[in-house]
Amino acid sequence: MDKIKIDLPIIVEGKYDKIKVSSVIDGEIITTDGFGVFKSREKLALIKRLSQNGVVILTDSDGAGKLIRSHISGSVPADKIYNLYIPKIKGKEKRKREGSKEGTLGVEGVDADIIRSIFETFLKNHTVEPRSGEKVTKTDLFTLGLSGSEGSSERRDRIAEKLGLPSGLTAPAFLSAVNVIMTREEFLLLVQSTEEQ
């Protein structure tokens, strides 16, 4: 079955949530690293910057998920947030020794078909303008000296500053952010103009 294309960044709590959502969704998925978003100003700044066209929040339906959702909602304009919710299903994730306090499954624990259904319903009720143009690739970053070479992190930071992104992003995080904000053509022009300064 084909993946559902979503042209807005999707915010989930952790890497296992990201794995589950990416099994049915073709789009940029950003993790909050659980409660890490409370400690990391850079992570919150990244989410805020990426929300310019809107952001989808899909956290667990437990108390922790609500806290994380609320924290993000306090930093992003309300009209830019699309809140999606998983149903409360009793159980625990296979990889965990104990379940959540509420005894319900999180995003990683629900069936992929449930995730698919949530996003299909979202797309029926919301118009999301697809981004036109090619995406920036890992190869582009490497070719431009923005990954895999000496000084690449400093070069990424210079571009990040121009884009209003936090400094210190890893190459994969930088790539995800850039692909939310602009097309490959726009990115190549920006890099070229930055190098000419």
XYZ file of N, CA and C in Angstrom:
591
model
N 0.838 -1.186 0.000
C 0.000 0.000 0.000
C 0.883 1.250 0.000
N 0.503 2.228 -0.798
C 1.286 3.452 -0.900
C 1.241 4.258 0.395
N 2.340 4.969 0.642
C 2.378 5.867 1.795
C 1.567 7.124 1.488
N 1.058 7.745 2.536
C 0.288 8.985 2.396
C 1.265 10.153 2.431
N 1.172 11.016 1.428
C 2.059 12.178 1.349
C 1.494 13.315 2.193
N 2.276 13.788 3.144
C 1.883 14.921 3.990
C 2.942 16.007 3.839
N 2.509 17.200 3.406
C 3.456 18.284 3.148
C 3.590 19.253 4.313
N 3.280 18.800 5.508
C 3.519 19.587 6.713
C 4.398 18.750 7.628
N 5.265 19.387 8.416
C 6.041 18.603 9.372
C 5.129 17.967 10.415
N 5.474 16.750 10.807
C 4.697 16.008 11.800
C 5.559 15.871 13.055
N 5.028 16.288 14.182
C 5.758 16.230 15.445
C 5.283 15.015 16.235
N 6.223 14.142 16.586
C 5.928 12.990 17.442
C 6.904 13.019 18.620
N 6.675 12.144 19.602
C 7.511 12.190 20.801
C 8.887 11.568 20.609
N 8.959 10.326 20.190
C 10.244 9.634 20.159
C 10.526 8.902 18.865
N 11.703 8.254 18.828
C 12.151 7.607 17.588
C 11.272 6.432 17.193
N 10.689 5.729 18.181
C 9.830 4.589 17.842
C 8.490 5.074 17.277
N 8.029 6.230 17.767
C 6.836 6.859 17.179
C 7.135 7.248 15.728
N 8.320 7.807 15.518
C 8.720 8.225 14.169
C 8.771 7.028 13.221
N 9.304 5.912 13.698
C 9.371 4.698 12.874
C 7.967 4.236 12.494
N 7.054 4.230 13.479
C 5.678 3.786 13.210
C 4.994 4.703 12.197
N 5.070 6.015 12.426
C 4.403 6.971 11.533
C 5.019 6.922 10.135
N 6.339 6.794 10.051
C 6.989 6.771 8.735
C 6.697 5.483 7.957
N 6.127 4.487 8.626
C 5.756 3.264 7.909
C 4.541 3.484 7.006
N 3.759 4.544 7.295
C 2.580 4.823 6.464
C 2.562 6.235 5.879
N 3.473 7.096 6.345
C 3.467 8.498 5.920
C 4.760 8.856 5.201
N 4.620 9.560 4.087
C 5.759 10.131 3.372
C 5.777 11.614 3.723
N 6.690 12.011 4.592
C 6.756 13.408 5.015
C 7.873 13.590 6.025
N 8.073 14.822 6.445
C 9.099 15.137 7.437
C 8.536 14.904 8.836
N 9.196 14.040 9.593
C 8.738 13.709 10.937
C 9.823 14.126 11.924
N 9.444 14.973 12.868
C 10.400 15.506 13.842
C 10.026 14.979 15.222
N 11.025 14.540 15.985
C 10.758 14.059 17.337
C 11.027 15.159 18.355
N 10.267 15.107 19.461
C 10.511 16.042 20.564
C 11.539 15.457 21.523
N 11.964 14.219 21.284
C 12.835 13.485 22.213
C 12.165 13.422 23.585
N 10.888 13.072 23.563
C 10.109 13.007 24.796
C 10.052 14.375 25.449
N 10.417 14.428 26.725
C 10.425 15.709 27.434
C 11.647 16.553 27.087
N 12.493 16.067 26.189
C 13.681 16.818 25.763
C 13.335 18.192 25.214
N 12.148 18.328 24.643
C 11.722 19.610 24.075
C 11.570 20.682 25.166
N 11.388 20.257 26.423
C 11.295 21.225 27.522
C 12.663 21.810 27.850
N 13.716 21.029 27.643
C 15.072 21.470 27.986
C 15.797 22.119 26.812
N 15.401 21.770 25.606
C 16.130 22.226 24.425
C 15.442 23.401 23.743
N 16.001 24.581 23.938
C 15.475 25.769 23.254
C 15.630 25.629 21.750
N 16.727 24.937 21.346
C 16.994 24.752 19.922
C 15.903 23.908 19.269
N 15.479 22.837 19.950
C 14.436 21.964 19.396
C 13.126 22.725 19.253
N 12.783 23.509 20.276
C 11.546 24.287 20.225
C 11.624 25.367 19.143
N 12.801 25.979 19.003
C 12.993 26.991 17.951
C 12.853 26.363 16.576
N 13.352 25.144 16.428
C 13.234 24.432 15.152
C 11.763 24.171 14.828
N 11.024 23.665 15.788
C 9.602 23.388 15.575
C 8.853 24.670 15.228
N 9.173 25.743 15.945
C 8.520 27.037 15.690
C 8.805 27.515 14.265
N 10.053 27.389 13.851
C 10.435 27.833 12.499
C 9.760 26.991 11.418
N 9.668 25.683 11.664
C 9.093 24.794 10.662
C 7.576 24.899 10.575
N 6.983 25.569 11.549
C 5.523 25.650 11.594
C 4.967 26.805 10.762
N 5.795 27.470 9.968
C 5.335 28.649 9.225
C 4.127 28.349 8.338
N 4.043 27.136 7.769
C 2.896 26.765 6.945
C 1.931 25.854 7.693
N 2.267 25.529 8.925
C 1.450 24.628 9.724
C 2.266 23.434 10.180
N 1.849 22.833 11.274
C 2.540 21.667 11.820
C 1.487 20.718 12.393
N 1.713 19.422 12.195
C 0.819 18.395 12.720
C 1.437 17.850 14.005
N 0.662 17.808 15.082
C 1.152 17.238 16.342
C 0.418 15.924 16.603
N 1.195 14.851 16.754
C 0.629 13.531 17.050
C 1.420 12.927 18.209
N 1.005 13.268 19.427
C 1.665 12.713 20.614
C 0.767 11.641 21.212
N 1.301 10.927 22.193
C 0.506 9.907 22.874
C -0.689 10.575 23.557
N -1.725 9.776 23.817
C -2.935 10.313 24.439
C -2.890 10.252 25.967
N -1.691 10.077 26.518
C -1.555 10.037 27.982
C -1.179 11.424 28.516
N -0.966 11.506 29.824
C -0.641 12.785 30.451
C 0.627 13.412 29.905
N 1.653 12.588 29.681
C 2.923 13.104 29.153
C 2.724 13.683 27.753
N 1.973 12.969 26.921
C 1.702 13.452 25.562
C 0.975 14.780 25.565
N 0.032 14.919 26.501
C -0.719 16.178 26.607
C 0.185 17.324 27.041
N 1.099 17.053 27.969
C 2.045 18.084 28.418
C 2.934 18.560 27.265
N 3.453 17.611 26.499
C 4.327 17.943 25.369
C 3.556 18.749 24.331
N 2.344 18.306 24.029
C 1.485 19.007 23.060
C 1.221 20.440 23.531
N 0.928 20.590 24.815
C 0.644 21.901 25.393
C 1.871 22.810 25.325
N 3.041 22.254 25.591
C 4.285 23.030 25.552
C 4.541 23.571 24.142
N 4.358 22.724 23.145
C 4.550 23.156 21.753
C 3.496 24.197 21.391
N 2.260 23.959 21.804
C 1.163 24.880 21.489
C 1.383 26.267 22.071
N 2.158 26.346 23.152
C 2.460 27.638 23.751
C 3.481 28.442 22.965
N 4.152 27.795 21.998
C 5.196 28.475 21.222
C 4.854 28.669 19.752
N 3.813 27.996 19.297
C 3.426 28.049 17.883
C 2.030 28.662 17.791
N 1.795 29.589 16.849
C 0.454 30.186 16.723
C -0.620 29.104 16.557
N -1.747 29.297 17.244
C -2.822 28.292 17.258
C -3.318 27.954 15.858
N -3.338 28.951 14.961
C -3.846 28.681 13.605
C -2.856 27.911 12.743
N -1.679 27.615 13.281
C -0.670 26.840 12.539
C -0.576 25.399 13.032
N -1.405 25.054 14.022
C -1.321 23.722 14.624
C -2.499 22.854 14.201
N -2.192 21.647 13.769
C -3.200 20.626 13.493
C -2.978 19.514 14.519
N -3.867 19.408 15.491
C -3.752 18.386 16.526
C -4.447 17.113 16.077
N -3.699 16.024 16.009
C -4.268 14.715 15.710
C -4.099 13.840 16.947
N -5.045 12.943 17.157
C -5.044 12.130 18.364
C -5.227 10.657 18.036
N -4.484 9.811 18.744
C -4.700 8.377 18.613
C -5.788 7.982 19.605
N -6.549 6.931 19.294
C -7.579 6.506 20.246
C -6.947 5.884 21.487
N -7.666 5.925 22.591
C -7.174 5.293 23.818
C -7.465 3.802 23.726
N -6.390 3.029 23.588
C -6.507 1.576 23.491
C -5.694 0.966 24.628
N -6.327 0.120 25.400
C -5.649 -0.521 26.529
C -4.528 -1.420 26.029
N -3.406 -1.393 26.760
C -2.287 -2.258 26.406
C -0.966 -1.596 26.717
N 0.121 -2.288 26.337
C 1.464 -1.717 26.481
C 2.312 -2.116 25.281
N 3.302 -1.269 24.993
C 4.191 -1.541 23.873
C 5.037 -2.784 24.161
N 5.299 -3.571 23.134
C 6.055 -4.818 23.284
C 7.453 -4.596 23.852
N 8.095 -3.500 23.440
C 9.488 -3.288 23.855
C 9.607 -2.775 25.294
N 8.497 -2.358 25.896
C 8.536 -1.781 27.245
C 8.202 -2.836 28.303
N 8.877 -2.726 29.427
C 8.630 -3.640 30.538
C 7.281 -3.335 31.189
N 6.990 -2.025 31.295
C 5.726 -1.608 31.901
C 4.995 -0.660 30.965
N 3.677 -0.652 31.062
C 2.866 0.247 30.253
C 2.848 1.651 30.830
N 2.118 2.527 30.190
C 1.993 3.908 30.680
C 1.141 3.914 31.947
N 1.148 5.025 32.676
C 0.350 5.140 33.911
C -1.128 4.872 33.621
N -1.583 5.349 32.453
C -2.995 5.169 32.088
C -3.286 3.760 31.566
N -2.215 2.986 31.270
C -2.406 1.634 30.760
C -2.861 1.577 29.311
N -2.541 2.655 28.541
C -2.948 2.702 27.130
C -1.727 2.714 26.212
N -1.963 2.349 24.965
C -0.895 2.331 23.963
C -0.556 3.746 23.517
N 0.721 3.960 23.199
C 1.142 5.221 22.616
C 1.157 5.108 21.099
N 1.673 6.131 20.438
C 1.722 6.144 18.972
C 2.439 4.910 18.439
N 3.564 4.553 19.062
C 4.334 3.405 18.559
C 3.588 2.089 18.709
N 2.638 2.025 19.662
C 1.970 0.767 19.956
C 0.704 0.501 19.159
N 0.088 1.565 18.622
C -1.150 1.337 17.869
C -0.828 0.774 16.493
N -1.814 0.130 15.915
C -1.650 -0.486 14.607
C -1.404 0.584 13.529
N -0.568 0.258 12.567
C -0.260 1.204 11.485
C -1.517 1.624 10.726
N -2.503 0.727 10.629
C -3.753 1.066 9.938
C -4.511 2.179 10.658
N -4.363 2.245 11.982
C -5.003 3.315 12.750
C -4.337 4.649 12.417
N -3.005 4.634 12.353
C -2.263 5.858 11.972
C -2.687 6.305 10.578
N -2.763 5.350 9.665
C -3.177 5.659 8.281
C -4.565 6.304 8.283
N -5.486 5.724 9.017
C -6.858 6.228 9.068
C -6.917 7.650 9.633
N -6.108 7.924 10.667
C -6.071 9.261 11.271
C -5.642 10.302 10.232
N -4.609 9.968 9.448
C -4.109 10.927 8.452
C -5.019 11.021 7.234
N -5.676 9.933 6.869
C -6.639 10.000 5.759
C -7.798 10.925 6.123
N -8.263 10.815 7.358
C -9.337 11.695 7.830
C -8.874 13.147 7.853
N -7.641 13.358 8.320
C -7.070 14.710 8.349
C -7.061 15.326 6.941
N -6.602 14.552 5.951
C -6.516 15.085 4.588
C -7.892 15.345 3.974
N -8.889 14.582 4.376
C -10.254 14.817 3.875
C -10.793 16.147 4.381
N -10.388 16.522 5.585
C -10.936 17.714 6.233
C -10.064 18.964 6.124
N -8.845 18.820 5.617
C -7.929 19.964 5.512
C -7.255 19.966 4.148
N -7.132 21.139 3.591
C -6.411 21.278 2.341
C -4.968 21.648 2.660
N -4.054 20.789 2.261
C -2.633 21.064 2.459
C -2.014 21.224 1.081
N -1.525 22.426 0.816
C -0.922 22.691 -0.492
C 0.386 21.932 -0.631
N 0.495 21.077 -1.650
C 1.757 20.351 -1.825
C 2.875 21.285 -2.267
N 4.068 21.021 -1.745
C 5.236 21.810 -2.172
C 5.643 21.331 -3.545
N 5.904 22.287 -4.427
C 6.368 21.901 -5.756
C 7.890 22.029 -5.782
N 8.498 21.285 -6.660
C 9.954 21.352 -6.792
C 10.640 20.172 -6.138
N 11.895 19.993 -6.531
C 12.691 18.875 -6.016
C 13.112 19.118 -4.582
N 13.416 18.009 -3.886
C 13.912 18.103 -2.518
C 15.435 18.102 -2.513
N 15.990 18.716 -1.477
C 17.433 18.670 -1.245
C 17.751 17.245 -0.776
N 18.879 16.701 -1.238
C 19.250 15.322 -0.892
C 20.507 15.303 -0.014
N 20.790 14.127 0.553
C 22.030 13.946 1.323
C 23.235 14.194 0.425
N 23.126 13.770 -0.829
C 24.217 13.972 -1.785
C 24.468 15.458 -2.009
N 23.388 16.240 -2.082
C 23.536 17.697 -2.237
C 24.338 18.277 -1.067
N 23.975 17.878 0.147
C 24.684 18.400 1.317
C 26.160 18.058 1.255
N 26.465 16.815 0.894
C 27.855 16.379 0.820
C 28.609 17.150 -0.275
N 28.003 17.263 -1.446
C 28.623 17.965 -2.582
C 28.890 19.435 -2.256
N 27.972 20.030 -1.485
C 28.107 21.451 -1.129
C 29.003 21.680 0.094
N 29.558 20.588 0.635
C 30.434 20.717 1.799
C 29.690 20.976 3.089
N 28.407 20.595 3.118
C 27.591 20.829 4.306
C 27.448 19.572 5.160
N 28.099 18.505 4.735
C 28.154 17.288 5.552
C 29.375 16.475 5.131
N 29.885 15.687 6.070
C 30.939 14.737 5.763
C 32.316 15.304 5.473
N 32.553 16.569 5.783
C 33.884 17.139 5.538
C 34.246 18.105 6.657
N 35.501 18.439 6.731
C 35.966 19.365 7.760
C 35.290 20.717 7.583
N 34.774 21.254 8.676
C 34.124 22.567 8.625
C 32.675 22.526 8.164
N 32.146 21.325 7.893
C 30.774 21.252 7.359
C 29.734 21.730 8.380
N 29.963 21.451 9.659
C 28.977 21.886 10.660
C 28.942 23.413 10.758
N 30.113 24.056 10.618
C 30.143 25.525 10.642
C 29.420 26.095 9.416
N 29.613 25.452 8.260
C 28.925 25.913 7.048
C 27.404 25.731 7.189
N 26.990 24.602 7.799
C 25.553 24.387 8.037
C 24.998 25.473 8.955
N 25.773 25.823 9.987
C 25.326 26.856 10.922
C 25.129 28.202 10.229
N 26.011 28.529 9.277
C 25.875 29.801 8.547
C 24.570 29.818 7.744
N 24.273 28.698 7.077
C 23.034 28.610 6.293
C 21.835 28.606 7.239
N 21.949 27.862 8.342
C 20.857 27.788 9.322
C 20.492 29.185 9.829
N 21.517 29.999 10.098
C 21.269 31.357 10.578
C 20.472 32.156 9.558
N 20.809 32.014 8.289
C 20.080 32.724 7.216
C 18.619 32.282 7.154
N 18.373 31.013 7.501
C 17.021 30.457 7.417
C 16.229 30.617 8.715
N 16.874 31.189 9.742
C 16.199 31.324 11.022
C 16.093 30.016 11.778
N 16.988 29.074 11.470
C 17.026 27.782 12.144
C 18.070 27.822 13.253
N 17.919 26.979 14.277
C 18.929 26.966 15.340
C 20.254 26.408 14.846
N 21.337 26.808 15.483
C 22.653 26.275 15.122
C 22.827 24.894 15.742
N 23.835 24.175 15.275
C 24.157 22.873 15.851
C 23.305 21.722 15.366
N 22.522 21.934 14.305
C 21.709 20.835 13.777
C 22.613 19.789 13.127
N 22.295 18.517 13.332
C 23.016 17.461 12.621
C 22.643 17.548 11.146
N 23.429 16.909 10.297
C 23.139 16.939 8.861
C 21.732 16.408 8.549
N 21.301 15.259 9.144
C 19.937 14.787 8.854
C 18.850 15.747 9.322
N 19.029 16.347 10.506
C 18.033 17.294 11.028
C 17.996 18.553 10.154
N 19.169 19.006 9.735
C 19.271 20.175 8.849
C 18.559 19.892 7.531
N 18.794 18.708 6.966
C 18.180 18.316 5.695
C 16.658 18.302 5.816
N 16.145 17.696 6.900
C 14.690 17.660 7.119
C 14.110 19.061 7.192
N 14.777 19.926 7.947
C 14.292 21.296 8.125
C 14.286 22.060 6.802
N 15.350 21.949 6.055
C 15.459 22.658 4.775
C 14.344 22.220 3.831
N 14.060 20.917 3.805
C 13.038 20.411 2.888
C 11.626 20.820 3.274
N 11.427 21.236 4.511
C 10.130 21.777 4.921
C 10.010 23.225 4.455
N 11.130 23.947 4.501
C 11.116 25.392 4.263
C 11.186 25.775 2.789
N 11.973 25.038 2.010
C 12.239 25.486 0.641
C 12.506 24.341 -0.325
N 12.504 24.681 -1.613
C 12.801 23.696 -2.646
C 14.315 23.589 -2.834
N 14.731 22.582 -3.560
C 16.154 22.380 -3.845
C 16.726 23.583 -4.607
N 15.976 24.073 -5.571
C 16.442 25.218 -6.367
C 16.669 26.441 -5.485
N 15.722 26.719 -4.592
C 15.854 27.858 -3.683
C 17.057 27.671 -2.758
N 17.252 26.437 -2.302
C 18.358 26.135 -1.390
C 19.698 26.342 -2.088
N 19.833 25.844 -3.315
C 21.094 25.987 -4.050
C 21.433 27.455 -4.276
N 20.422 28.259 -4.580
C 20.636 29.707 -4.756
C 21.082 30.355 -3.449
N 20.486 29.934 -2.339
C 20.859 30.492 -1.037
C 22.295 30.143 -0.684
N 22.671 28.887 -0.890
C 24.044 28.465 -0.589
C 25.039 29.248 -1.445
N 24.711 29.394 -2.729
C 25.600 30.126 -3.639
C 25.765 31.578 -3.191
N 24.652 32.236 -2.839
C 24.726 33.647 -2.421
C 25.471 33.788 -1.101
N 25.370 32.783 -0.220
C 26.073 32.822 1.057
C 27.574 32.703 0.838
N 27.972 31.844 -0.099
C 29.391 31.665 -0.377
C 30.016 32.880 -1.029
N 29.213 33.641 -1.769
C 29.713 34.826 -2.468
C 29.920 36.013 -1.526
N 29.353 35.930 -0.319
C 29.473 37.061 0.629
C 30.814 37.055 1.328
